[in-house]
Amino acid sequence: MRKKHLEDFIYDPKWQSPEIIYGEDLISKVIRPGEKYAVATMEIPWNLVRDKLNKKPEKIIFVSDMHKETVEKLEKSVPQIDLVIGIGGGSSHDMAKHIALRKQCRLVQVPTIFSSDASVTNGIGIRKNGKVKYIGHVFIDQILMDFSLFEKAPKELVRLGAGDILSSHIALHDWKTASRSGFDKMNSRAYDKAKQLLLRLKKSRYEIRNVTEKGIKTILEIYLEYARIANQSGTDRAQEGSEHFFAYAVEYLTKRQIVHGQLLAAGIAVMAYLQDNAFEETLSLMEDMGIDYRLQKIGLSKDAFAEVLLFLEEFVQEGGYYYSVINEKKIDSAVVKNLFEILS
Ligand SMILES: [Zn+2]
């Protein structure tokens, strides 16, 4: 029996990995006989798969953004279905999760890029009043990994998937800071497991740069391990820290939609510096993976960057985000100036 998707964002200590299916042109095979289905996608990924489907979907949802109002309006236009397939990157997968939750139907995710780990995680990232909010706990039935789809994607958008893994380098440091200052409890089992995953990422850095099948598989497998860690330890501390809060603040202030992994790359660079946490090594690891962390890549001018950094402390306090380096480090205009020079 399929598990019922839950409205509330929760951690599931009994978390089990979705079934992972590897292979080319299997998309029609994931649709079971008699199943009515809808698709959440974007134009580019949809054009890659549309001719491979031998049965027409009841509805195709093209995702424009993940604002609460948009998501709810789009979901309402979907008829009752048995299956929803998310095809593309993070927004397609989050939209598919939202449809699955409302229709209580089976969910299959088909990543064609890795802009974030949304194809694997159970929570749904939506935007409410410009701020990121996670809702729901959705059970993904299957993830279809078709390397031929990744091959057609811009390499950059696959490599950036490493952002939601390298974020752990910053997040673990923040977790230590919080536990030292009495704001959170450390879970050393989760901490040690995450450290090992970071070593695995480092070992695979050239596979990721070259977007080989092994590199793509490694990203997916590490995502799954982080999902397991979060569900078992009851916190996202091992993977989400100040680099994510930086990303959320940039989105909030600029009101622009920027690829999640790209925001994280800049956030990781900024926070490794503020944490004094293997800064040079972290930058060279990103360079080895072919990830461009410069602030220009997320369209931040010197003034906009200063605005974000000087607003960060207020932003995390108001948003109730985890205690991190942002709460402890004094960020003044000299720090901002210095960082902007290094990261442009
Ligand atoms: Zn993320």
XYZ file of C-alpha atoms and ligand atoms in Angstrom:
345
model
C 0.000 0.000 0.000
C 1.216 3.433 -0.889
C 1.829 5.690 2.111
C -0.356 8.767 2.486
C 1.478 12.024 1.788
C 1.510 14.259 4.876
C 0.587 17.957 5.091
C 3.157 18.766 7.766
C 6.894 18.985 7.281
C 8.165 16.121 9.426
C 11.159 13.825 9.758
C 10.547 10.104 9.346
C 12.961 7.957 11.381
C 11.859 4.948 9.312
C 12.701 6.707 6.046
C 13.246 4.437 3.073
C 14.832 5.310 -0.219
C 12.560 5.589 -3.249
C 13.142 2.915 -5.883
C 15.859 4.121 -8.256
C 15.520 3.013 -11.874
C 18.468 3.433 -14.206
C 18.066 3.249 -17.949
C 17.273 5.006 -21.180
C 13.815 5.682 -22.577
C 11.985 4.035 -19.679
C 9.607 6.895 -19.008
C 6.598 5.148 -20.550
C 7.341 2.066 -18.465
C 6.914 3.887 -15.140
C 3.277 4.559 -16.018
C 1.314 1.532 -14.886
C -1.528 0.129 -17.017
C -4.695 2.156 -16.550
C -2.958 4.918 -14.588
C -4.108 8.458 -15.333
C -1.210 10.829 -14.960
C -0.121 14.465 -15.037
C 3.300 15.970 -15.653
C 5.001 18.912 -13.905
C 7.797 20.219 -16.067
C 9.337 23.118 -17.989
C 9.601 23.642 -21.710
C 13.162 22.375 -22.265
C 12.911 19.085 -20.311
C 9.407 18.467 -21.680
C 10.684 18.647 -25.249
C 13.277 15.997 -24.379
C 10.717 13.437 -23.253
C 7.383 14.234 -24.923
C 7.908 11.910 -27.860
C 8.906 9.028 -25.589
C 5.497 8.852 -23.916
C 3.120 6.455 -25.574
C 0.120 7.660 -23.593
C -0.944 11.287 -23.306
C -0.976 12.889 -19.853
C -4.284 14.234 -18.519
C -2.539 17.526 -17.864
C 0.858 19.121 -18.437
C 1.809 21.774 -15.909
C 4.529 24.189 -16.948
C 6.072 25.548 -13.776
C 6.882 29.251 -13.804
C 7.764 29.839 -10.161
C 7.148 28.295 -6.748
C 5.176 31.113 -5.149
C 2.361 29.789 -3.020
C -0.326 31.485 -5.127
C 1.084 30.179 -8.431
C 1.544 26.655 -7.117
C -1.994 26.468 -5.717
C -3.532 27.863 -8.886
C -1.636 25.407 -11.093
C -2.447 22.443 -8.846
C -6.176 23.241 -8.996
C -6.128 22.919 -12.779
C -5.051 19.268 -12.518
C -7.898 16.715 -12.661
C -7.981 13.679 -10.348
C -5.051 11.455 -11.345
C -3.261 8.318 -10.148
C 0.277 9.477 -10.842
C 2.263 12.691 -11.210
C 5.677 12.788 -12.873
C 8.096 15.656 -12.167
C 10.403 16.122 -15.156
C 13.285 18.624 -15.110
C 14.980 20.395 -12.199
C 14.083 21.594 -8.709
C 10.924 23.567 -9.491
C 9.403 20.748 -11.565
C 10.071 18.303 -8.735
C 8.711 20.590 -6.036
C 5.599 21.247 -8.136
C 5.128 17.501 -8.682
C 5.406 16.955 -4.928
C 2.748 19.579 -4.336
C 0.380 17.942 -6.827
C 1.056 14.514 -5.271
C 0.196 15.908 -1.833
C -3.081 17.474 -2.936
C -4.208 14.597 -5.152
C -2.802 11.896 -2.851
C -1.418 10.123 -5.887
C 1.756 8.235 -6.746
C 4.868 10.322 -7.448
C 7.731 9.617 -9.857
C 10.618 12.058 -10.281
C 12.661 12.271 -13.475
C 15.645 14.610 -13.059
C 17.200 16.013 -16.242
C 19.494 18.416 -14.356
C 20.541 18.748 -10.707
C 19.974 22.351 -9.755
C 19.044 21.179 -6.252
C 18.190 18.015 -4.342
C 14.409 18.476 -4.722
C 14.091 15.277 -6.781
C 15.041 13.283 -3.682
C 13.791 15.184 -0.610
C 10.368 14.709 0.961
C 9.622 18.348 1.833
C 8.220 20.858 -0.652
C 10.044 24.177 -0.966
C 7.563 26.953 -1.691
C 7.830 30.738 -1.557
C 5.517 32.631 0.760
C 5.772 36.437 0.852
C 9.111 36.069 -0.899
C 10.497 33.721 1.748
C 11.333 30.038 1.393
C 9.129 27.729 3.403
C 9.123 23.935 3.551
C 5.824 22.116 3.784
C 4.617 18.525 3.619
C 6.236 15.131 3.719
C 5.717 13.456 0.387
C 6.683 9.874 -0.415
C 8.489 9.548 -3.740
C 7.737 6.165 -5.246
C 10.393 6.022 -7.962
C 13.234 8.138 -9.336
C 14.014 7.501 -12.972
C 17.650 8.159 -13.857
C 18.129 8.423 -17.601
C 21.697 9.544 -18.336
C 20.790 10.366 -21.933
C 18.600 13.222 -20.608
C 21.449 14.622 -18.497
C 23.692 14.486 -21.552
C 21.448 16.980 -23.332
C 21.485 19.446 -20.422
C 23.998 22.255 -19.988
C 26.839 20.662 -17.988
C 26.841 23.580 -15.578
C 23.306 22.763 -14.425
C 24.321 19.236 -13.499
C 27.551 20.175 -11.727
C 25.707 22.738 -9.627
C 23.920 19.818 -8.005
C 27.049 19.470 -5.882
C 25.988 22.704 -4.136
C 23.375 20.888 -2.049
C 26.157 18.544 -0.896
C 29.042 20.926 -0.342
C 26.576 23.016 1.685
C 27.268 20.413 4.356
C 30.831 21.695 4.774
C 29.360 24.991 5.998
C 26.326 23.491 7.739
C 28.411 21.142 9.900
C 30.576 24.033 11.038
C 27.446 26.018 11.922
C 26.079 23.020 13.803
C 29.266 22.868 15.898
C 29.059 26.605 16.561
C 25.427 26.265 17.677
C 26.102 23.331 19.955
C 29.138 25.046 21.488
C 27.028 28.129 22.234
C 24.165 26.042 23.629
C 21.675 26.800 20.838
C 21.399 23.262 19.508
C 22.377 19.695 20.314
C 25.031 17.901 18.303
C 24.319 14.478 16.839
C 27.782 13.047 16.330
C 26.558 10.069 14.329
C 24.910 12.329 11.770
C 27.917 14.650 11.852
C 30.411 11.855 11.172
C 28.304 10.339 8.389
C 28.031 13.730 6.680
C 31.813 14.226 6.940
C 32.291 10.938 5.094
C 29.892 12.019 2.370
C 31.936 15.197 1.906
C 35.041 13.068 1.402
C 33.161 11.058 -1.201
C 32.199 14.258 -3.007
C 35.816 15.383 -2.992
C 36.967 12.067 -4.427
C 34.435 12.374 -7.250
C 35.213 15.994 -8.076
C 36.521 15.347 -11.600
C 33.692 12.938 -12.386
C 31.340 15.761 -11.451
C 33.273 18.300 -13.491
C 33.085 16.041 -16.560
C 29.456 15.114 -15.807
C 30.157 11.414 -16.256
C 27.574 8.771 -15.437
C 29.568 7.978 -12.312
C 29.531 11.657 -11.318
C 25.766 11.936 -11.795
C 25.174 8.702 -9.894
C 27.395 9.901 -7.053
C 25.392 13.117 -6.658
C 22.125 11.177 -6.525
C 23.460 8.616 -4.052
C 24.841 11.297 -1.744
C 21.500 13.185 -1.878
C 19.775 9.991 -0.777
C 22.223 9.580 2.094
C 21.573 13.147 3.264
C 17.825 12.510 3.124
C 18.417 9.475 5.324
C 20.577 11.463 7.767
C 17.996 14.265 8.048
C 15.092 11.887 8.607
C 16.979 9.763 11.123
C 18.476 12.664 13.079
C 15.330 14.806 12.897
C 17.091 17.903 11.586
C 18.495 19.367 8.376
C 21.509 20.622 10.308
C 23.910 18.295 8.479
C 23.104 19.803 5.097
C 21.583 23.227 5.641
C 23.335 26.140 7.275
C 24.294 29.752 6.703
C 25.058 29.122 2.980
C 21.351 28.346 2.495
C 20.301 31.386 4.541
C 22.512 33.535 2.320
C 20.766 32.005 -0.715
C 17.320 32.687 0.746
C 18.269 36.275 1.604
C 19.537 36.945 -1.938
C 16.279 35.586 -3.373
C 14.256 37.657 -0.946
C 16.076 40.934 -1.543
C 16.572 40.693 -5.303
C 13.143 39.101 -5.908
C 14.761 37.117 -8.698
C 14.673 33.401 -9.363
C 18.223 32.109 -9.446
C 19.344 28.487 -9.804
C 19.571 27.094 -6.263
C 22.985 25.473 -6.748
C 24.392 28.724 -8.132
C 23.213 30.675 -5.088
C 24.682 27.997 -2.846
C 28.061 28.133 -4.605
C 28.338 31.834 -3.750
C 26.922 31.227 -0.269
C 29.428 28.456 0.416
C 32.312 30.725 -0.622
C 31.058 33.614 1.520
C 30.441 31.483 4.602
C 33.673 29.463 4.366
C 35.393 32.854 4.570
C 33.304 34.112 7.497
C 33.725 30.794 9.323
C 37.444 30.742 8.537
C 36.681 27.178 7.475
C 39.160 25.808 4.896
C 38.365 28.771 2.648
C 41.079 28.265 0.015
C 40.494 24.496 -0.159
C 36.765 25.012 -0.542
C 37.242 27.428 -3.440
C 39.642 25.074 -5.181
C 37.301 22.126 -4.689
C 34.558 24.134 -6.430
C 36.991 25.079 -9.190
C 37.912 21.408 -9.637
C 34.226 20.546 -9.943
C 33.822 23.248 -12.584
C 31.584 25.357 -10.356
C 31.764 29.128 -10.703
C 31.140 30.693 -7.285
C 31.700 34.324 -8.268
C 29.119 36.866 -7.134
C 28.560 38.040 -10.721
C 27.087 34.639 -11.493
C 24.170 35.473 -9.216
C 24.011 39.028 -10.520
C 25.142 40.755 -7.341
C 26.689 44.192 -7.684
C 28.910 45.538 -4.928
C 26.015 47.469 -3.414
C 23.577 44.580 -3.641
C 26.117 42.261 -2.027
C 26.622 44.732 0.825
C 22.872 45.021 1.271
C 22.517 41.234 1.533
C 25.383 40.752 3.981
C 24.443 43.623 6.251
C 20.833 42.389 6.329
C 21.664 38.730 7.005
C 21.550 38.770 10.794
C 18.142 40.410 10.872
C 16.953 38.049 8.131
C 17.896 34.853 10.001
C 16.506 36.116 13.281
C 13.188 37.110 11.746
C 12.980 33.908 9.733
C 13.824 31.742 12.750
C 16.612 29.951 10.890
C 19.221 27.801 12.640
C 21.845 29.505 14.792
C 24.992 29.877 12.684
C 28.097 31.923 11.976
C 25.738 34.744 10.964
C 24.701 35.143 14.613
C 28.263 35.208 15.888
C 30.397 36.966 13.329
C 30.380 40.723 13.153
C 29.826 41.557 9.491
C 30.855 45.155 8.809
C 31.564 47.116 5.649
C 35.288 46.242 5.757
C 34.445 42.517 5.676
C 31.980 43.120 2.840
C 34.509 45.071 0.794
C 37.189 42.454 1.280
C 34.909 39.556 0.376
C 33.526 41.278 -2.685
C 37.045 41.762 -4.025
C 38.000 38.129 -3.438
C 34.786 36.703 -4.878
C 34.426 38.782 -8.029
Zn 19.242 23.252 -0.816
